[in-house]
Amino acid sequence: GESVGLHLPTLSVQEGDNSIINCAYSNSASDYFIWYKQESGKGPQFIIDIRSNMDKRQGQRVTVLLNKTVKHLSLQIAATQPGDSAVYFCAESGGGSQGNLIFGKGTKLSVKP
Amino acid sequence: NAGVTQTPKFQVLKTGQSMTLQCAQDMNHNSMYWYRQDPGMGLRLIYYSASEGTTDKGEVPNGYNVSRLNKREFSLRLESAAPSQTSVYFCASRRGDRGSPLHFGNGTRLTVT
């Protein structure tokens, strides 16, 4: 079946550096991808999304890159701050008419001051 | 504008007891979802309601029932709780089309002893 996974389960970066969180997906028919941030004790919070007709999308301090050739998704966070420490999930819109999201297991980002 | 509100925040049940988790959204979204989150498993879809009046099974529906009470409210019921249902439960909603993000509540932490 389809699956969404992450290359690194944990990532530790220095405050001020850029962070890159990676995600692989297996369903070539997926047409919509999302990144979520989850802080301890809270629900996942939407960060940014991208449709399959795009390669790159930028938000405030975040950029999502989509490489459909190798089925790879990445989230780049510029000038990482302590408040960015959280677990980050990617999700893909799976098959079927509903396009229910399929989530990866998450990467924990730790920002060192 | 509260977004997605879940009650209760915490609950402890004994095996065999029943309970209903409540969820309400004030974003006029068409679709609503129930997920469970377990360590190392990511978010798994229990049930969803694509629109008012419809409900469908997700990946892990066994042991649960749902009711879409109206457009705002979507409840999850455990008829006879089991220790395997110890988890964090998240309700989410979205506009309805497959290219829109989910918005999550802050979860219900359920322990079944």
PDB file of C-alpha atoms in Angstrom:
ATOM      1  CA  GLY A   1       0.000   0.000   0.000  1.00  0.00           C
ATOM      2  CA  GLU A   2       0.942   3.633  -0.082  1.00  0.00           C
ATOM      3  CA  SER A   3       3.227   4.935   2.632  1.00  0.00           C
ATOM      4  CA  VAL A   4       4.765   8.190   3.660  1.00  0.00           C
ATOM      5  CA  GLY A   5       8.034   8.061   5.543  1.00  0.00           C
ATOM      6  CA  LEU A   6      10.758  10.280   6.831  1.00  0.00           C
ATOM      7  CA  HIS A   7      14.477   9.890   6.268  1.00  0.00           C
ATOM      8  CA  LEU A   8      15.534  11.093   9.731  1.00  0.00           C
ATOM      9  CA  PRO A   9      13.629  10.487  12.934  1.00  0.00           C
ATOM     10  CA  THR A  10      15.524  13.237  14.834  1.00  0.00           C
ATOM     11  CA  LEU A  11      17.275  16.413  13.790  1.00  0.00           C
ATOM     12  CA  SER A  12      19.315  18.716  16.018  1.00  0.00           C
ATOM     13  CA  VAL A  13      20.317  22.164  14.742  1.00  0.00           C
ATOM     14  CA  GLN A  14      21.916  25.281  16.128  1.00  0.00           C
ATOM     15  CA  GLU A  15      19.755  28.339  16.610  1.00  0.00           C
ATOM     16  CA  GLY A  16      20.041  30.547  13.559  1.00  0.00           C
ATOM     17  CA  ASP A  17      20.962  27.745  11.191  1.00  0.00           C
ATOM     18  CA  ASN A  18      18.687  26.480   8.454  1.00  0.00           C
ATOM     19  CA  SER A  19      16.858  23.176   8.953  1.00  0.00           C
ATOM     20  CA  ILE A  20      15.898  20.674   6.305  1.00  0.00           C
ATOM     21  CA  ILE A  21      13.415  17.912   7.056  1.00  0.00           C
ATOM     22  CA  ASN A  22      12.913  15.237   4.435  1.00  0.00           C
ATOM     23  CA  CYS A  23      10.062  12.964   3.509  1.00  0.00           C
ATOM     24  CA  ALA A  24       9.650  10.171   0.960  1.00  0.00           C
ATOM     25  CA  TYR A  25       6.317   9.149  -0.452  1.00  0.00           C
ATOM     26  CA  SER A  26       5.444   6.088  -2.483  1.00  0.00           C
ATOM     27  CA  ASN A  27       2.172   6.911  -4.248  1.00  0.00           C
ATOM     28  CA  SER A  28       2.990   8.558  -7.549  1.00  0.00           C
ATOM     29  CA  ALA A  29      -0.691   9.474  -7.930  1.00  0.00           C
ATOM     30  CA  SER A  30      -0.656  11.711  -4.837  1.00  0.00           C
ATOM     31  CA  ASP A  31      -1.448  15.268  -5.891  1.00  0.00           C
ATOM     32  CA  TYR A  32      -1.374  17.235  -2.661  1.00  0.00           C
ATOM     33  CA  PHE A  33       1.162  17.380   0.167  1.00  0.00           C
ATOM     34  CA  ILE A  34       1.198  19.077   3.545  1.00  0.00           C
ATOM     35  CA  TRP A  35       3.637  19.747   6.344  1.00  0.00           C
ATOM     36  CA  TYR A  36       2.458  19.904   9.951  1.00  0.00           C
ATOM     37  CA  LYS A  37       4.174  20.968  13.159  1.00  0.00           C
ATOM     38  CA  GLN A  38       3.222  19.353  16.454  1.00  0.00           C
ATOM     39  CA  GLU A  39       4.319  20.749  19.769  1.00  0.00           C
ATOM     40  CA  SER A  40       4.152  18.682  22.921  1.00  0.00           C
ATOM     41  CA  GLY A  41       0.610  18.284  24.205  1.00  0.00           C
ATOM     42  CA  LYS A  42      -0.972  19.960  21.199  1.00  0.00           C
ATOM     43  CA  GLY A  43      -2.580  18.945  17.951  1.00  0.00           C
ATOM     44  CA  PRO A  44      -0.779  19.117  14.598  1.00  0.00           C
ATOM     45  CA  GLN A  45      -0.621  22.635  13.226  1.00  0.00           C
ATOM     46  CA  PHE A  46      -0.709  23.317   9.485  1.00  0.00           C
ATOM     47  CA  ILE A  47       2.514  24.900   8.183  1.00  0.00           C
ATOM     48  CA  ILE A  48       2.459  24.826   4.411  1.00  0.00           C
ATOM     49  CA  ASP A  49       1.067  22.797   1.546  1.00  0.00           C
ATOM     50  CA  ILE A  50       1.917  22.194  -2.086  1.00  0.00           C
ATOM     51  CA  ARG A  51       0.104  20.725  -5.051  1.00  0.00           C
ATOM     52  CA  SER A  52       1.726  18.322  -7.465  1.00  0.00           C
ATOM     53  CA  ASN A  53       1.744  20.878 -10.289  1.00  0.00           C
ATOM     54  CA  MET A  54       4.322  22.906  -8.328  1.00  0.00           C
ATOM     55  CA  ASP A  55       7.968  22.235  -7.417  1.00  0.00           C
ATOM     56  CA  LYS A  56       8.405  24.843  -4.740  1.00  0.00           C
ATOM     57  CA  ARG A  57       6.314  26.971  -2.446  1.00  0.00           C
ATOM     58  CA  GLN A  58       7.443  29.536   0.078  1.00  0.00           C
ATOM     59  CA  GLY A  59       5.873  30.781   3.264  1.00  0.00           C
ATOM     60  CA  GLN A  60       7.161  32.828   6.118  1.00  0.00           C
ATOM     61  CA  ARG A  61      10.623  31.348   6.878  1.00  0.00           C
ATOM     62  CA  VAL A  62       9.535  28.010   5.412  1.00  0.00           C
ATOM     63  CA  THR A  63       9.898  26.512   1.960  1.00  0.00           C
ATOM     64  CA  VAL A  64       8.529  23.222   0.700  1.00  0.00           C
ATOM     65  CA  LEU A  65      10.201  21.486  -2.220  1.00  0.00           C
ATOM     66  CA  LEU A  66       8.586  18.690  -4.188  1.00  0.00           C
ATOM     67  CA  ASN A  67      10.537  16.348  -6.422  1.00  0.00           C
ATOM     68  CA  LYS A  68       8.051  14.116  -8.178  1.00  0.00           C
ATOM     69  CA  THR A  69      10.742  12.257 -10.100  1.00  0.00           C
ATOM     70  CA  VAL A  70      12.104  10.669  -6.939  1.00  0.00           C
ATOM     71  CA  LYS A  71       8.926  11.098  -4.870  1.00  0.00           C
ATOM     72  CA  HIS A  72      10.579  13.301  -2.306  1.00  0.00           C
ATOM     73  CA  LEU A  73       9.297  16.195  -0.233  1.00  0.00           C
ATOM     74  CA  SER A  74      11.321  18.511   1.976  1.00  0.00           C
ATOM     75  CA  LEU A  75      10.638  21.307   4.426  1.00  0.00           C
ATOM     76  CA  GLN A  76      13.238  24.006   4.827  1.00  0.00           C
ATOM     77  CA  ILE A  77      13.117  26.316   7.830  1.00  0.00           C
ATOM     78  CA  ALA A  78      15.269  29.411   7.605  1.00  0.00           C
ATOM     79  CA  ALA A  79      17.032  30.870  10.652  1.00  0.00           C
ATOM     80  CA  THR A  80      15.715  28.182  12.971  1.00  0.00           C
ATOM     81  CA  GLN A  81      14.509  29.434  16.334  1.00  0.00           C
ATOM     82  CA  PRO A  82      13.929  27.671  19.674  1.00  0.00           C
ATOM     83  CA  GLY A  83      10.198  27.982  19.049  1.00  0.00           C
ATOM     84  CA  ASP A  84      10.620  25.750  16.008  1.00  0.00           C
ATOM     85  CA  SER A  85      11.433  22.787  18.242  1.00  0.00           C
ATOM     86  CA  ALA A  86       8.651  20.278  17.615  1.00  0.00           C
ATOM     87  CA  VAL A  87       7.776  17.139  15.678  1.00  0.00           C
ATOM     88  CA  TYR A  88       7.193  17.722  11.974  1.00  0.00           C
ATOM     89  CA  PHE A  89       4.937  15.498   9.878  1.00  0.00           C
ATOM     90  CA  CYS A  90       4.509  15.284   6.161  1.00  0.00           C
ATOM     91  CA  ALA A  91       1.273  14.018   4.688  1.00  0.00           C
ATOM     92  CA  GLU A  92       0.111  13.123   1.214  1.00  0.00           C
ATOM     93  CA  SER A  93      -3.347  13.105  -0.220  1.00  0.00           C
ATOM     94  CA  GLY A  94      -3.862   9.442  -0.988  1.00  0.00           C
ATOM     95  CA  GLY A  95      -5.908   7.820  -3.664  1.00  0.00           C
ATOM     96  CA  GLY A  96      -9.669   7.679  -3.907  1.00  0.00           C
ATOM     97  CA  SER A  97     -12.232  10.394  -4.406  1.00  0.00           C
ATOM     98  CA  GLN A  98     -11.869  11.684  -0.847  1.00  0.00           C
ATOM     99  CA  GLY A  99      -8.119  12.129  -0.960  1.00  0.00           C
ATOM    100  CA  ASN A 100      -7.766  11.309   2.730  1.00  0.00           C
ATOM    101  CA  LEU A 101      -4.394  12.294   4.095  1.00  0.00           C
ATOM    102  CA  ILE A 102      -1.752   9.678   4.849  1.00  0.00           C
ATOM    103  CA  PHE A 103       0.746  10.788   7.478  1.00  0.00           C
ATOM    104  CA  GLY A 104       4.392   9.997   8.007  1.00  0.00           C
ATOM    105  CA  LYS A 105       5.646   9.099  11.468  1.00  0.00           C
ATOM    106  CA  GLY A 106       7.352  12.424  12.109  1.00  0.00           C
ATOM    107  CA  THR A 107      10.774  13.981  12.645  1.00  0.00           C
ATOM    108  CA  LYS A 108      11.671  15.598  15.928  1.00  0.00           C
ATOM    109  CA  LEU A 109      13.486  18.892  15.486  1.00  0.00           C
ATOM    110  CA  SER A 110      15.559  20.140  18.428  1.00  0.00           C
ATOM    111  CA  VAL A 111      17.022  23.630  18.314  1.00  0.00           C
ATOM    112  CA  LYS A 112      20.116  24.250  20.425  1.00  0.00           C
ATOM    113  CA  PRO A 113      20.548  27.811  21.748  1.00  0.00           C
TER     114      PRO A 113
ATOM    115  CA  ASN B   1     -13.123  31.661  16.326  1.00  0.00           C
ATOM    116  CA  ALA B   2     -12.028  28.587  18.299  1.00  0.00           C
ATOM    117  CA  GLY B   3     -11.332  26.261  15.330  1.00  0.00           C
ATOM    118  CA  VAL B   4     -11.693  22.618  16.388  1.00  0.00           C
ATOM    119  CA  THR B   5     -12.657  21.970  20.012  1.00  0.00           C
ATOM    120  CA  GLN B   6     -12.386  18.566  21.639  1.00  0.00           C
ATOM    121  CA  THR B   7     -13.713  17.415  25.001  1.00  0.00           C
ATOM    122  CA  PRO B   8     -12.633  16.011  27.337  1.00  0.00           C
ATOM    123  CA  LYS B   9      -8.889  16.717  27.312  1.00  0.00           C
ATOM    124  CA  PHE B  10      -8.074  13.719  29.504  1.00  0.00           C
ATOM    125  CA  GLN B  11      -9.952  10.556  30.402  1.00  0.00           C
ATOM    126  CA  VAL B  12      -9.215   7.354  32.279  1.00  0.00           C
ATOM    127  CA  LEU B  13     -11.492   4.359  31.731  1.00  0.00           C
ATOM    128  CA  LYS B  14     -11.606   0.839  33.045  1.00  0.00           C
ATOM    129  CA  THR B  15     -11.752  -2.012  30.548  1.00  0.00           C
ATOM    130  CA  GLY B  16     -15.328  -2.484  29.362  1.00  0.00           C
ATOM    131  CA  GLN B  17     -16.517   1.035  30.132  1.00  0.00           C
ATOM    132  CA  SER B  18     -17.953   3.212  27.407  1.00  0.00           C
ATOM    133  CA  MET B  19     -17.498   6.866  26.579  1.00  0.00           C
ATOM    134  CA  THR B  20     -18.038   9.429  23.859  1.00  0.00           C
ATOM    135  CA  LEU B  21     -15.429  11.902  22.677  1.00  0.00           C
ATOM    136  CA  GLN B  22     -16.911  15.166  21.504  1.00  0.00           C
ATOM    137  CA  CYS B  23     -15.681  17.375  18.673  1.00  0.00           C
ATOM    138  CA  ALA B  24     -17.019  20.631  17.274  1.00  0.00           C
ATOM    139  CA  GLN B  25     -15.715  23.006  14.614  1.00  0.00           C
ATOM    140  CA  ASP B  26     -16.773  26.557  13.889  1.00  0.00           C
ATOM    141  CA  MET B  27     -15.148  26.962  10.457  1.00  0.00           C
ATOM    142  CA  ASN B  28     -18.176  25.783   8.464  1.00  0.00           C
ATOM    143  CA  HIS B  29     -16.148  22.861   7.170  1.00  0.00           C
ATOM    144  CA  ASN B  30     -17.869  20.034   5.331  1.00  0.00           C
ATOM    145  CA  SER B  31     -15.558  17.170   6.282  1.00  0.00           C
ATOM    146  CA  MET B  32     -14.586  15.917   9.719  1.00  0.00           C
ATOM    147  CA  TYR B  33     -12.192  13.206  10.863  1.00  0.00           C
ATOM    148  CA  TRP B  34     -11.113  11.174  13.866  1.00  0.00           C
ATOM    149  CA  TYR B  35      -7.497  10.041  14.174  1.00  0.00           C
ATOM    150  CA  ARG B  36      -5.570   8.222  16.844  1.00  0.00           C
ATOM    151  CA  GLN B  37      -1.906   8.854  17.515  1.00  0.00           C
ATOM    152  CA  ASP B  38       0.332   6.223  19.073  1.00  0.00           C
ATOM    153  CA  PRO B  39       4.098   6.365  19.616  1.00  0.00           C
ATOM    154  CA  GLY B  40       5.943   5.227  16.516  1.00  0.00           C
ATOM    155  CA  MET B  41       2.705   4.781  14.549  1.00  0.00           C
ATOM    156  CA  GLY B  42       1.912   8.261  13.340  1.00  0.00           C
ATOM    157  CA  LEU B  43      -1.645   9.443  12.851  1.00  0.00           C
ATOM    158  CA  ARG B  44      -4.099   6.760  11.790  1.00  0.00           C
ATOM    159  CA  LEU B  45      -7.577   7.469  10.510  1.00  0.00           C
ATOM    160  CA  ILE B  46     -10.408   5.876  12.483  1.00  0.00           C
ATOM    161  CA  TYR B  47     -13.531   7.290  10.818  1.00  0.00           C
ATOM    162  CA  TYR B  48     -14.416  10.278   8.720  1.00  0.00           C
ATOM    163  CA  SER B  49     -17.444  12.167   7.560  1.00  0.00           C
ATOM    164  CA  ALA B  50     -17.065  13.688   4.113  1.00  0.00           C
ATOM    165  CA  SER B  51     -20.235  15.717   4.539  1.00  0.00           C
ATOM    166  CA  GLU B  52     -23.137  16.081   6.919  1.00  0.00           C
ATOM    167  CA  GLY B  53     -25.148  12.870   6.918  1.00  0.00           C
ATOM    168  CA  THR B  54     -22.351  10.539   5.812  1.00  0.00           C
ATOM    169  CA  THR B  55     -19.713   8.563   7.686  1.00  0.00           C
ATOM    170  CA  ASP B  56     -17.089   6.107   6.475  1.00  0.00           C
ATOM    171  CA  LYS B  57     -14.504   3.805   7.980  1.00  0.00           C
ATOM    172  CA  GLY B  58     -10.859   4.702   7.934  1.00  0.00           C
ATOM    173  CA  GLU B  59      -7.801   2.563   8.529  1.00  0.00           C
ATOM    174  CA  VAL B  60      -8.543   1.427  12.113  1.00  0.00           C
ATOM    175  CA  PRO B  61     -12.335   1.527  12.753  1.00  0.00           C
ATOM    176  CA  ASN B  62     -12.738  -1.596  14.900  1.00  0.00           C
ATOM    177  CA  GLY B  63     -14.048  -0.868  18.397  1.00  0.00           C
ATOM    178  CA  TYR B  64     -15.358   2.591  17.495  1.00  0.00           C
ATOM    179  CA  ASN B  65     -18.529   4.214  16.260  1.00  0.00           C
ATOM    180  CA  VAL B  66     -19.158   7.759  15.112  1.00  0.00           C
ATOM    181  CA  SER B  67     -22.034  10.162  14.748  1.00  0.00           C
ATOM    182  CA  ARG B  68     -22.119  13.269  12.596  1.00  0.00           C
ATOM    183  CA  LEU B  69     -24.663  15.108  14.692  1.00  0.00           C
ATOM    184  CA  ASN B  70     -24.807  18.167  12.432  1.00  0.00           C
ATOM    185  CA  LYS B  71     -22.374  20.122  10.294  1.00  0.00           C
ATOM    186  CA  ARG B  72     -20.448  21.337  13.348  1.00  0.00           C
ATOM    187  CA  GLU B  73     -20.240  18.231  15.504  1.00  0.00           C
ATOM    188  CA  PHE B  74     -18.697  14.791  15.042  1.00  0.00           C
ATOM    189  CA  SER B  75     -18.501  12.406  17.999  1.00  0.00           C
ATOM    190  CA  LEU B  76     -16.504   9.223  18.529  1.00  0.00           C
ATOM    191  CA  ARG B  77     -17.845   6.485  20.777  1.00  0.00           C
ATOM    192  CA  LEU B  78     -16.061   3.591  22.435  1.00  0.00           C
ATOM    193  CA  GLU B  79     -18.718   1.060  23.403  1.00  0.00           C
ATOM    194  CA  SER B  80     -16.484  -1.258  25.430  1.00  0.00           C
ATOM    195  CA  ALA B  81     -13.051   0.213  26.015  1.00  0.00           C
ATOM    196  CA  ALA B  82      -9.954  -1.991  25.753  1.00  0.00           C
ATOM    197  CA  PRO B  83      -6.354  -1.275  26.828  1.00  0.00           C
ATOM    198  CA  SER B  84      -5.381  -1.274  23.138  1.00  0.00           C
ATOM    199  CA  GLN B  85      -7.471   1.867  22.764  1.00  0.00           C
ATOM    200  CA  THR B  86      -5.167   3.805  25.065  1.00  0.00           C
ATOM    201  CA  SER B  87      -4.059   6.605  22.777  1.00  0.00           C
ATOM    202  CA  VAL B  88      -4.323  10.273  21.949  1.00  0.00           C
ATOM    203  CA  TYR B  89      -7.364  11.008  19.817  1.00  0.00           C
ATOM    204  CA  PHE B  90      -7.494  13.940  17.439  1.00  0.00           C
ATOM    205  CA  CYS B  91     -10.472  15.378  15.675  1.00  0.00           C
ATOM    206  CA  ALA B  92      -9.901  17.363  12.498  1.00  0.00           C
ATOM    207  CA  SER B  93     -11.913  19.163   9.864  1.00  0.00           C
ATOM    208  CA  ARG B  94     -11.420  20.609   6.411  1.00  0.00           C
ATOM    209  CA  ARG B  95     -13.409  22.369   3.721  1.00  0.00           C
ATOM    210  CA  GLY B  96     -14.041  19.112   1.915  1.00  0.00           C
ATOM    211  CA  ASP B  97     -12.104  19.186  -1.307  1.00  0.00           C
ATOM    212  CA  ARG B  98      -9.082  16.939  -1.538  1.00  0.00           C
ATOM    213  CA  GLY B  99      -6.710  19.872  -1.931  1.00  0.00           C
ATOM    214  CA  SER B 100      -7.378  21.520   1.407  1.00  0.00           C
ATOM    215  CA  PRO B 101      -5.537  21.061   4.700  1.00  0.00           C
ATOM    216  CA  LEU B 102      -6.873  19.463   7.841  1.00  0.00           C
ATOM    217  CA  HIS B 103      -7.286  21.601  10.940  1.00  0.00           C
ATOM    218  CA  PHE B 104      -6.815  19.691  14.182  1.00  0.00           C
ATOM    219  CA  GLY B 105      -8.062  20.001  17.732  1.00  0.00           C
ATOM    220  CA  ASN B 106      -5.694  19.628  20.673  1.00  0.00           C
ATOM    221  CA  GLY B 107      -6.596  16.037  21.368  1.00  0.00           C
ATOM    222  CA  THR B 108      -8.092  13.794  24.027  1.00  0.00           C
ATOM    223  CA  ARG B 109      -5.632  11.706  25.997  1.00  0.00           C
ATOM    224  CA  LEU B 110      -7.353   8.427  26.836  1.00  0.00           C
ATOM    225  CA  THR B 111      -6.007   5.735  29.150  1.00  0.00           C
ATOM    226  CA  VAL B 112      -7.787   2.405  29.481  1.00  0.00           C
ATOM    227  CA  THR B 113      -6.726   0.292  32.468  1.00  0.00           C
TER     228      THR B 113
END
